[in-house]
XYZ file of C-alpha atoms in Angstrom:
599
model
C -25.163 4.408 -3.098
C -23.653 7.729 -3.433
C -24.643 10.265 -0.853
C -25.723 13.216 -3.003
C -24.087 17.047 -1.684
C -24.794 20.285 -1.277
C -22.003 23.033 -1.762
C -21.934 25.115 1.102
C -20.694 28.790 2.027
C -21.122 29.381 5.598
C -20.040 33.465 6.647
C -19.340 34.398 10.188
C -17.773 37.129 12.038
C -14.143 37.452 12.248
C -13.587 37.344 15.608
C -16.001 34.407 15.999
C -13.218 32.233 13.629
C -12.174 29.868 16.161
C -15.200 29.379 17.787
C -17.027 28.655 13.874
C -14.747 26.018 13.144
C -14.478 24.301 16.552
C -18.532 24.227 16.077
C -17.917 22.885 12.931
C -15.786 20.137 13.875
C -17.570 19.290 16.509
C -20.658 18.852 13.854
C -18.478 16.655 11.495
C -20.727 17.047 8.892
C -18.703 19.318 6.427
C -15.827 18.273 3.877
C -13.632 22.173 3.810
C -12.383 23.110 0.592
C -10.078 26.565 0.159
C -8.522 27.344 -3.353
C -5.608 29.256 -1.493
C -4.326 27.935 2.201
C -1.925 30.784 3.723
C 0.980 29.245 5.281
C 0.934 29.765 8.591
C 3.606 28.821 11.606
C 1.385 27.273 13.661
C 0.698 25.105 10.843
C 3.772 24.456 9.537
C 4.927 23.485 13.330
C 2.134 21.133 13.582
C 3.109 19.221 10.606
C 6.866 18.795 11.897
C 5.604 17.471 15.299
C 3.268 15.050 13.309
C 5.965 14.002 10.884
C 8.548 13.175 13.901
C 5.737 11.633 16.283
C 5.108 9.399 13.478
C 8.134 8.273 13.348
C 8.443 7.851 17.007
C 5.351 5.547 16.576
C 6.978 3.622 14.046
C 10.049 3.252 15.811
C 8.139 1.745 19.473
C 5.725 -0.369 17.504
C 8.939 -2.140 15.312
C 11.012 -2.139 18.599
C 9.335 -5.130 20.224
C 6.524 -7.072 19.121
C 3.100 -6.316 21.490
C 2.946 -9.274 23.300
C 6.834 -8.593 24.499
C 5.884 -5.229 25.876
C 5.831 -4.693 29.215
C 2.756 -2.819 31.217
C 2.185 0.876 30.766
C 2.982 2.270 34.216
C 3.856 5.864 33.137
C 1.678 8.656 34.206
C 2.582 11.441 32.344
C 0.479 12.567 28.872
C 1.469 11.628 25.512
C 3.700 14.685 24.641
C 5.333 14.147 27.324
C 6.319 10.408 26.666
C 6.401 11.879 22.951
C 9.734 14.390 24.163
C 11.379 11.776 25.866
C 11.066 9.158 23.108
C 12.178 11.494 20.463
C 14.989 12.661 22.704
C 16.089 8.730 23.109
C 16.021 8.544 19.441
C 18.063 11.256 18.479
C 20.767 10.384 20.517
C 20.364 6.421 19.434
C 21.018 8.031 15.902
C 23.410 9.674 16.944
C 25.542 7.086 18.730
C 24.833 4.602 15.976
C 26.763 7.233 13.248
C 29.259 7.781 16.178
C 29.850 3.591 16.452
C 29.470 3.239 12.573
C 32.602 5.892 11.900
C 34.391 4.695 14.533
C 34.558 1.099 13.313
C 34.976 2.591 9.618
C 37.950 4.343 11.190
C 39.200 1.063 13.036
C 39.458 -0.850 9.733
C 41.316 1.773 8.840
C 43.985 1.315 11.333
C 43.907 -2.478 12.102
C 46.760 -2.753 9.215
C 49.312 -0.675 11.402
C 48.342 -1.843 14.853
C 47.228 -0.385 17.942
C 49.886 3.155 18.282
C 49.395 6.282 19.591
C 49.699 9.011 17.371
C 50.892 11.441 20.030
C 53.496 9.134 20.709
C 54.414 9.625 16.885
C 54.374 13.866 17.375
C 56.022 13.492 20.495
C 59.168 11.330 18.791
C 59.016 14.419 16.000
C 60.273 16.977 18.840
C 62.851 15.025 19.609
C 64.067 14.666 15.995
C 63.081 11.495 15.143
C 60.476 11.387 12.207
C 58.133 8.578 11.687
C 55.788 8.495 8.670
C 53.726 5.883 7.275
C 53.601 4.710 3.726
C 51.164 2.640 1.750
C 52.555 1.212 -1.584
C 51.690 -1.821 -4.175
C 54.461 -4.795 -3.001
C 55.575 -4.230 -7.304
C 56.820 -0.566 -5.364
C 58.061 -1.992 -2.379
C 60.267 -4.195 -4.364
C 62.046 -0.979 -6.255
C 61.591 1.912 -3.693
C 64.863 2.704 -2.619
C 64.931 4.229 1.181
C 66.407 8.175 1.250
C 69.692 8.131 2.932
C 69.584 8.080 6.932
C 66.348 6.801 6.570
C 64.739 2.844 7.966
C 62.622 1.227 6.659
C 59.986 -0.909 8.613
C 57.383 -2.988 6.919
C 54.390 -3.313 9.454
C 51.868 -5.323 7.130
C 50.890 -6.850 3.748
C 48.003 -7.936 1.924
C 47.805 -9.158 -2.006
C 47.813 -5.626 -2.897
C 48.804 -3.321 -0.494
C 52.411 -2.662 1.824
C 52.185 -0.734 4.954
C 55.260 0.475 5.789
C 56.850 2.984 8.102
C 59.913 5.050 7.406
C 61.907 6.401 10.396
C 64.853 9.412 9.996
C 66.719 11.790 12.601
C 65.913 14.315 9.738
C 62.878 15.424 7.670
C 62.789 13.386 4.408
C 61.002 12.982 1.106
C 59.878 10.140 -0.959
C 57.791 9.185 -3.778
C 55.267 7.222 -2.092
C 52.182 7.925 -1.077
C 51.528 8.814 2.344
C 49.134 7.173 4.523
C 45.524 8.528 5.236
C 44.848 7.729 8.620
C 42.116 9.774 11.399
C 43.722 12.434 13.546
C 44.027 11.477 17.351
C 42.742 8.325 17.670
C 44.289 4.373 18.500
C 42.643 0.871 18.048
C 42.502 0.760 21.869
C 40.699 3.904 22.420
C 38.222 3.094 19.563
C 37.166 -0.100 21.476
C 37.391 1.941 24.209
C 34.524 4.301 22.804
C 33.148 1.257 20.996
C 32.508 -0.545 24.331
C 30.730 3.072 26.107
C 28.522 3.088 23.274
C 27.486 -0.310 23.001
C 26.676 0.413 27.193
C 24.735 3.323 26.290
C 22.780 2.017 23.187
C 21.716 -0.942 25.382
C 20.567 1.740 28.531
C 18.336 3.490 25.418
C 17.004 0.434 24.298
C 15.364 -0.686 27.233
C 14.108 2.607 27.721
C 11.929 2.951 24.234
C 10.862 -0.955 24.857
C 9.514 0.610 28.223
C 8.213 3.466 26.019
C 6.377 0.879 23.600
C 3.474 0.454 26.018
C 2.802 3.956 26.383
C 1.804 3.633 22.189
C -1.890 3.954 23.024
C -1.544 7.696 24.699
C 1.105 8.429 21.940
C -1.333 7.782 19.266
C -4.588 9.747 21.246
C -2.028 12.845 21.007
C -1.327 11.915 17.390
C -5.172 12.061 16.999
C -5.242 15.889 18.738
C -2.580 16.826 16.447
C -4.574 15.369 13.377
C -7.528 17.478 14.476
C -5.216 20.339 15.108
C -3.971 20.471 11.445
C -6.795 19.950 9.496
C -8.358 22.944 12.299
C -5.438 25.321 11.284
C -5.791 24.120 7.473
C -9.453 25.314 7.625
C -8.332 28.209 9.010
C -5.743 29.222 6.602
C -8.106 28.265 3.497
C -10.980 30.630 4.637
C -11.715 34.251 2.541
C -11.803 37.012 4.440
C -14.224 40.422 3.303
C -12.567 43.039 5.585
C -14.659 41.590 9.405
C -16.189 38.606 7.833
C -14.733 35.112 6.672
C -16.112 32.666 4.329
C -15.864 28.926 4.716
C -16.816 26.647 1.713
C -16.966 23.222 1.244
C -19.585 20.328 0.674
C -22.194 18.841 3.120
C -24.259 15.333 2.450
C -28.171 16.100 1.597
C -29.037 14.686 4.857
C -27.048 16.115 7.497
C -27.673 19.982 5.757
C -31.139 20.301 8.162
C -28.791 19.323 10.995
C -25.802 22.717 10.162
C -28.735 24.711 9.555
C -30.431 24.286 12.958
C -26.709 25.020 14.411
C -25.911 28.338 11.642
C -29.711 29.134 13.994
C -27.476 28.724 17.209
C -24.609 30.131 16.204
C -25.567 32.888 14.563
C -23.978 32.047 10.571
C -24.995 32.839 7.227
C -25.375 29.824 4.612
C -25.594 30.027 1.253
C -26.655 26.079 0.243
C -26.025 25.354 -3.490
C -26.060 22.378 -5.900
C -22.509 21.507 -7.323
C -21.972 22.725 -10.262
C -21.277 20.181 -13.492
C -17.909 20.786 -13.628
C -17.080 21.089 -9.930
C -14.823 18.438 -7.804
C -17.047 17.005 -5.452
C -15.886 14.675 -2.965
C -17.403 10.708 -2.959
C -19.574 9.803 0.144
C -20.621 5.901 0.003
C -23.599 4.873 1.870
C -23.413 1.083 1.864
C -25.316 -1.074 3.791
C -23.665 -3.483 6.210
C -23.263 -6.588 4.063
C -21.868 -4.640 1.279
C -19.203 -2.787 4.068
C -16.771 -5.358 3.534
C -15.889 -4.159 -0.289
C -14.773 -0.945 1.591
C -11.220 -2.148 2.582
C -10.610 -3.550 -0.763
C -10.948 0.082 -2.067
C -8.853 1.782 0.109
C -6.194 -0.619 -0.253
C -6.370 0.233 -3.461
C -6.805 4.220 -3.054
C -9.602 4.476 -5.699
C -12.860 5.417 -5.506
C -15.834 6.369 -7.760
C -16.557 9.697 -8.622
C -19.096 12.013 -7.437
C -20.867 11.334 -10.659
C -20.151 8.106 -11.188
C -22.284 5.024 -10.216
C -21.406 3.060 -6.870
C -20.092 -0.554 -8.199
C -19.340 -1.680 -4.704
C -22.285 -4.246 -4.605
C -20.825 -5.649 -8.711
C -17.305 -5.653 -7.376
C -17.816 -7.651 -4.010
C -19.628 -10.660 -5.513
C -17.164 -10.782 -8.723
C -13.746 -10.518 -6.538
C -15.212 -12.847 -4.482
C -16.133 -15.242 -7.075
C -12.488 -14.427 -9.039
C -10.192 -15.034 -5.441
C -11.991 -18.855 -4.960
C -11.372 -19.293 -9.033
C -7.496 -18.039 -8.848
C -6.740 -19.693 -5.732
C -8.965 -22.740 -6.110
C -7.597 -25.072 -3.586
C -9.440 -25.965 -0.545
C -6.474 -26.366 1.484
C -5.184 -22.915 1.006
C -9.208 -21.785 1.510
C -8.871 -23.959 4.914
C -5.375 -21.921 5.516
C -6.543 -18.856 5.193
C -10.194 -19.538 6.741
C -7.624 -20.752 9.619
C -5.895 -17.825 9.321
C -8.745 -15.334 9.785
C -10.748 -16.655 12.414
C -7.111 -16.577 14.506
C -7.571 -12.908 13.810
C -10.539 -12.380 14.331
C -10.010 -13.540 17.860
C -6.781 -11.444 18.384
C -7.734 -8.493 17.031
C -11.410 -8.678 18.567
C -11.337 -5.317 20.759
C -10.074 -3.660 17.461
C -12.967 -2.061 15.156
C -10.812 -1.117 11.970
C -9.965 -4.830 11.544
C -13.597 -5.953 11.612
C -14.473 -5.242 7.978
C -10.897 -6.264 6.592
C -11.177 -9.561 8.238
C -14.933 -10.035 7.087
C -13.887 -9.738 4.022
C -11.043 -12.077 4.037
C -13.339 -14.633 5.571
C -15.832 -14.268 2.786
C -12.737 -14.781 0.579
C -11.574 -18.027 2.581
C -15.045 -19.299 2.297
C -15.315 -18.858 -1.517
C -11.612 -20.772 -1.873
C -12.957 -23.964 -0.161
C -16.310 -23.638 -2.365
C -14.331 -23.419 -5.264
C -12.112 -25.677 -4.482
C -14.494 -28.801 -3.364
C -16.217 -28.148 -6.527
C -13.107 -28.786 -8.764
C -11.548 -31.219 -6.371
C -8.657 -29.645 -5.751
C -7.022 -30.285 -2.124
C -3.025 -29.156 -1.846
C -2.544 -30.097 -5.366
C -4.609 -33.573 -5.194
C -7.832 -34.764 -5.816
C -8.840 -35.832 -2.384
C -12.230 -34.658 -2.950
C -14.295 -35.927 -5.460
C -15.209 -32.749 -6.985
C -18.218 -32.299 -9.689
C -17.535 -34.011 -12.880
C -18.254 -30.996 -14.723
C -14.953 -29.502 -13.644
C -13.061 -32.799 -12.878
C -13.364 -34.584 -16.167
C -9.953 -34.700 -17.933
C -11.865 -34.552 -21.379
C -13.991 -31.722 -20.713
C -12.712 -29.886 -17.495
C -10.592 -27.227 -19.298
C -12.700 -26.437 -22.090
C -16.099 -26.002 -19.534
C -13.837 -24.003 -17.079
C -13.155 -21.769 -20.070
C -16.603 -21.519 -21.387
C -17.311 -20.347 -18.050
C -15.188 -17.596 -17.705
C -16.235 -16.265 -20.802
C -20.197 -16.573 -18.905
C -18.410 -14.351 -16.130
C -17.338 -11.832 -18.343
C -20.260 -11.612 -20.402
C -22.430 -11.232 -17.237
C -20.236 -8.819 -15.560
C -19.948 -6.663 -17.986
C -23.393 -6.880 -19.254
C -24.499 -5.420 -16.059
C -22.666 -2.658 -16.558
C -24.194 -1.854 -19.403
C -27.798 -2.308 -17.706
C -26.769 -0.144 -15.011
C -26.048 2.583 -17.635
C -28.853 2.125 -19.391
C -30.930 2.879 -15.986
C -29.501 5.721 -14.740
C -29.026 7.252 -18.171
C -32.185 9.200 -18.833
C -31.961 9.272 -22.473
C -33.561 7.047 -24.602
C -30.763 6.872 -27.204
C -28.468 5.889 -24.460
C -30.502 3.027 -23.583
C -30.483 1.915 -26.900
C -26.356 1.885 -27.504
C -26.064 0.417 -23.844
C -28.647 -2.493 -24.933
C -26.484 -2.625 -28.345
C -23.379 -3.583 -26.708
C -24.565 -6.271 -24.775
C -25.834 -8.017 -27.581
C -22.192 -7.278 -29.041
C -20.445 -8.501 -26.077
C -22.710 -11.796 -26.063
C -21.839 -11.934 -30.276
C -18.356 -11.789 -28.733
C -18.883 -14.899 -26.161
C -19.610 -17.055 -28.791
C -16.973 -16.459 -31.083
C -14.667 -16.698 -27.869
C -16.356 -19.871 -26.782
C -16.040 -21.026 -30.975
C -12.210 -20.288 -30.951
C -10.824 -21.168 -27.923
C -13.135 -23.660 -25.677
C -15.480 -25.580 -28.678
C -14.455 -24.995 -32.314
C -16.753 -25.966 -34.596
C -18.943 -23.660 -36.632
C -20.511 -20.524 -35.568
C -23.785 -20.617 -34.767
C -26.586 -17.874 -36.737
C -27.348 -16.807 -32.868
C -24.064 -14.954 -33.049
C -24.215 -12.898 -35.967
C -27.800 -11.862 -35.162
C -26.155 -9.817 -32.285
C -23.332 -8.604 -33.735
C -25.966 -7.106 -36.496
C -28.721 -5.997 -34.543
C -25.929 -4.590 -31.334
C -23.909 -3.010 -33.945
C -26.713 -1.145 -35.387
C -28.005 -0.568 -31.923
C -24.392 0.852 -30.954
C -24.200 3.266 -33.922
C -27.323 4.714 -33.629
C -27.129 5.404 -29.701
C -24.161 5.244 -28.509
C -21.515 7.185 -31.135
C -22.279 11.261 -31.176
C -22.024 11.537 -35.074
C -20.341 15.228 -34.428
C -17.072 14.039 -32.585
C -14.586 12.705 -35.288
C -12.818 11.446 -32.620
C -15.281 9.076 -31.344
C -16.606 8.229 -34.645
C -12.680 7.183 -36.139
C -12.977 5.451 -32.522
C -15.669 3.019 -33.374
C -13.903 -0.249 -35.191
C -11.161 -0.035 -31.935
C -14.282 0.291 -29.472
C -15.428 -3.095 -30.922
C -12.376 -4.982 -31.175
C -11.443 -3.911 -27.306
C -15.036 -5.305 -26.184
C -13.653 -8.746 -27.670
C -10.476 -8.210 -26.077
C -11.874 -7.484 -22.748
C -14.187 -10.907 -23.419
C -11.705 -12.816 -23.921
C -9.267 -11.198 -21.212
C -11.297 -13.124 -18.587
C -9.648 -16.529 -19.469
C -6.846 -15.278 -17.194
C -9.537 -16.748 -14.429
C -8.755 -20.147 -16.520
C -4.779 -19.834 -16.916
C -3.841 -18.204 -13.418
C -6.568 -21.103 -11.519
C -4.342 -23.940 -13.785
C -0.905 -22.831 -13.160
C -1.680 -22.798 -9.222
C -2.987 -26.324 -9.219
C 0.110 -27.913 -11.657
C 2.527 -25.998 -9.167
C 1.176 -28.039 -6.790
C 0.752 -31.351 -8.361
C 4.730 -30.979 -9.266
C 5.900 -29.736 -5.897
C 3.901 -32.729 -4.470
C 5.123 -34.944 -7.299
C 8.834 -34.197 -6.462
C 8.758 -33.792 -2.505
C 7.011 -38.058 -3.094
C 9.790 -38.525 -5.652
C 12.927 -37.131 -3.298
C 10.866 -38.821 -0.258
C 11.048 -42.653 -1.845
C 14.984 -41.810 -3.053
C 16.358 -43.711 0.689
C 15.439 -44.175 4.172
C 15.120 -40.436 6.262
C 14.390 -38.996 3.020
C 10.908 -39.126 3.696
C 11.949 -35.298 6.051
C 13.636 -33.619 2.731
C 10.265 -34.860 0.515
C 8.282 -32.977 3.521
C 10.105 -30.007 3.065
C 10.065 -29.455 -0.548
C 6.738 -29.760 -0.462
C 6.228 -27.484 1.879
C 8.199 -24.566 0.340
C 6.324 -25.312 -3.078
C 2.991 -24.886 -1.226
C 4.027 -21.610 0.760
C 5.641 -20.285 -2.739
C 2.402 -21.304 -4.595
C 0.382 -19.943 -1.623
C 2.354 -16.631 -2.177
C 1.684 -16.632 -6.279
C -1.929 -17.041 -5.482
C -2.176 -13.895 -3.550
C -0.041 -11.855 -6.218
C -2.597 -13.340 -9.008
C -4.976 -11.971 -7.249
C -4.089 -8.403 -6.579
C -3.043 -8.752 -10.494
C -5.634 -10.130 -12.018
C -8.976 -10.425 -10.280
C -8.243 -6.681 -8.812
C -7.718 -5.833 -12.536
C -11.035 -7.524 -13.950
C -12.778 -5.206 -11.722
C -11.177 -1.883 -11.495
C -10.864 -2.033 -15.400
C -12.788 -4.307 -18.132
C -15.864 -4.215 -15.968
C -15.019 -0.111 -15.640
C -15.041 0.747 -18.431
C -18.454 -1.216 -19.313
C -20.425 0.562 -16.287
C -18.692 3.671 -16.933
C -16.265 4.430 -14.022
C -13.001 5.947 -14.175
C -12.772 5.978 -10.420
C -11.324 9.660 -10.316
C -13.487 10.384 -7.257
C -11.780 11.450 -3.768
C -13.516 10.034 -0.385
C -15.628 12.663 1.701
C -12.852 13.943 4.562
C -15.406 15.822 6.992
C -13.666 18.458 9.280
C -14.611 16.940 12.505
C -13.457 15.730 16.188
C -11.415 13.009 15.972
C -11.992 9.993 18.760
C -9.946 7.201 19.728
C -12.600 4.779 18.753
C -14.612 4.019 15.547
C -17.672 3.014 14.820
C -18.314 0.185 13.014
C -21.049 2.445 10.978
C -18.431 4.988 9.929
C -15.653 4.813 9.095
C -12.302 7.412 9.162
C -12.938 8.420 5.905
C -16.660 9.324 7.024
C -17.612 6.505 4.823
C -21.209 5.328 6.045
């Protein structure tokens, strides 16, 4: 459910600003809003250290992978190891520009050889002048040498002639002079090349000795974190000449617990009701078995808004149910069940992956459901299956009938959902009308696409009574907008009926990518002895690309069924933010809470 707020506007004394909002943080119960944040420096130069110690982080944990890094031994903090690492970095940039220009610079001198070019200034004080030409051989044919002067052709390629001219005298000519960098050979190039190579590798070892210091680097990241949002507060609060204001929002429950510490500390609240049209952050309250929708959301960045209703509960069991009906093959259910328990055990001592890998076990568990029941195993029927959704006559046109079920249901319970919460009688009524229009439209889908025959008096008996349901309680007669709206508001409900048959098509095309990889790894397999390897492999691309597809589909379309057709039947535009409470930051969380204070 949605945690209901209170708006809060907690006064203090001035010089008591530092110690408010360390009490505050401490507390963790209150989400700081400020129309205006000052910029300050201390700010600003918090948010450059964060920005390059995140890329630091980045940098160590992409260097080596975990299990290659060697044991933390280093005794200093984590801005100290911070310094050091962004020092190393800098100068890795650095010399990788410095090694990148000087091969750019080598390429451009491998056509003339390794020379010095003081050599060439020093043959110019003695009167002998050397330049170097580049020309098209078409040119080199025609050019006719000044008089006194040699020519010496040093190399060719299809299009190009480097040449060098040589006189006792200075000399002209109409070709175009070579552009070549100032003071440097081929030799002392790899010279420099060979130094930096050395000192790249030195710095290299260094950050993968740094790697294993991540955990303190990311504890300081954490104080930093704290330290911004601190200084944010700060620089967002009103001031009324020796008293500041902070505002912000505070969940129904924990406002006993900041007024018993305003009693301590010696504040002023002022504890309001949002008003209707203010921006109130989104505080779920979910108990534990409904936790594991969580991660799907913030994958996704959305979340409901304050006054919205709290679909987590809908949305778990109908992903779940969509992910085993797109991916529908036991093997790949076995795969990823495989998959997850792995993780489970690697990432055991890790709290933020509990929920992420609950839910991806729920998932794997739902594929091999799924797929036993159509008897679908890596393409073939190796399990028997139900008949229901394994008989060639019938299989396609049942698995579509029940898709349309799905979407019917789904987005039936939207509508009941509205219906409760709405408090107005009328409401109740035009919520009640468009079920019996979306069930109108489940026949007619059912009639077109799975079972033609004729339409049944069932269905126009909802489409009359839900129409005149809909009209009378769910159009408001005085927008013309809405009311020109109506005809398009009952086509889309069709539309988003018969949208669900994507469950049907997406399922089908994962199964016959399969059967054919499988068909043409057996085919390729029989074509000669040893081929038998070659018919492995295809087959096991096919599977890994299909595996792939599956897990788009998914994120496509059973993401989609959720976060839109069923929206937009329970009402949710998901234009809510999550509840960001200023508070202390830990190393560890919860498994109750979440960083987003998510409960």
């Amino acid at each position: 459910m949605i945690v209901p707020m209170k708006k809060i506007s907690l006064l203090c004394l001035k010089n008591e600003q530092g110690a408010t909002l360390e009490a505050i943080s401490s507390l963790g119960v209150m989400h700081v809003i400020a129309e205006k944040v000052a910029d300050s420096t201390d700010r600003q130069a918090v948010a450059a250290r964060l920005a390059q110690l995140e890329r630091v982080i980045d940098f160590l944990k992409n260097a080596l992978p975990p299990e290659a890094a060697p044991p933390a031994t280093d005794s200093r903090d984590g801005e100290q190891i911070f310094l050091e690492a962004w020092e190393l970095i800098g100068r890795r940039d650095g010399l990788e520009k410095e090694l990148e220009n000087g091969r750019r610079q080598g390429v451009q001198l491998f056509p003339w050889g390794d020379f010095s070019p003081e050599l060439l200034a020093g043959l110019a004080e003695r009167n002998i002048f050397v330049r170097l030409f580049e020309c098209s051989p078409r040119e080199f044919e025609t050019f006719t040498a000044p008089e006194g002067v040699v020519v010496k052709e040093i190399s060719r390629t299809k299009s190009t002639v480097h040449l060098a001219l040589v006189g006792d005298a200075p000399f002209e000519t109409a070709l175009t002079p070579a552009q070549l960098p100032d003071k440097v050979s081929l030799s002392s190039l790899a010279r420099r090349e060979s130094e930096i190579v050395g000192e790249l590798t030195e710095i290299n070892s260094r950050l993968e000795t740094l790697g294993a210091e991540l955990p303190k680097l990311r504890c300081w990241q954490q104080q930093l974190t704290e330290q911004a949002q601190l200084f944010k507060a700060r620089d967002g609060m009103t001031a009324f000449d020796e008293i500041i204001m902070l505002r912000g929002f505070v969940p129904a429950p924990e406002v006993p617990n900041l007024q018993q510490a305003a009693l301590k500390e010696g504040w002023a609240l002022l504890i309001e009701d949002p008003a209707a049209d203010e921006q109130v952050p989104t505080l779920i309250k979910l108990p534990k078995a409904l936790k594991l929708v969580q991660p799907l959301f913030q994958f996704l960045g959305i979340s409901p808004g304050y006054r919205e209703v709290d679909a987590s509960a809908a949305v778990l069991v109908f992903f779940t149910i969509y992910f085993g009906i797109i991916v529908g093959d036991a093997g790949y259910g076995l795969i990823f069940l495989t998959a997850t328990l792995a993780a489970f055990f690697k990432l055991r001592h890790n709290p933020k992956a509990k929920q992420p890998l609950r839910l991806g076990f729920t998932c794997s568990i739902a594929t091999i459901v799924w797929g036993c029941l159509s008897g679908n195993f890596f393409g073939t029927a190796l399990i028997p299956g139900i008949k229901w959704l394994t008989d060639e006559a019938v299989k396609n046109a049942n698995m579509q009938v029940f898709c349309f079920l799905l979407a019917v249901i789904q987005m039936s319970l939207g509508h009941i959902w509205q219906a409760l919460v709405c408090g107005n009688w009328r409401k109740v009524i035009g919520n009640f009308g468009w079920m019996l229009v979306l069930w109108g439209n489940c026949i007619l889908a059912i009639r077109m696409v799975a079972y033609p025959g004729d339409f049944p008096h069932f269905m126009y008996y909802c489409y009359g009574a839900g129409a005149a349901m809909v009209l009378f309680g769910a159009v408001n007669w005085r927008d013309i907008g809405e009311v020109f709206n109506i005809p398009f508001s009952f086509i889309n409900s069709f539309v988003d009926v018969l949208s669900y048959i994507r469950l049907f098509a997406v399922g089908m095309a994962g199964y016959y990518i399969a059967w054919s990889f499988n068909l043409m790894g057996t085919q390729v397999g029989n074509l000669f002895p040893g081929a038998l390897a070659f018919g492995i492999l295809i087959m096991l691309f096919g599977h890994l690309l299909n595996l792939s597809l599956c897990l788009m589909s998914v994120l496509v379309h059973g993401v989609r069924l959720n976060t839109l057709e069923f929206a937009n039947h329970i009402g949710l535009s998901w234009s809510g933010f999550e509840f960001n409470p200023l508070k202390k930051i830990t190393n560890t969380t919860t498994e109750g809470e979440d960083n987003h204070g998510n409960e």
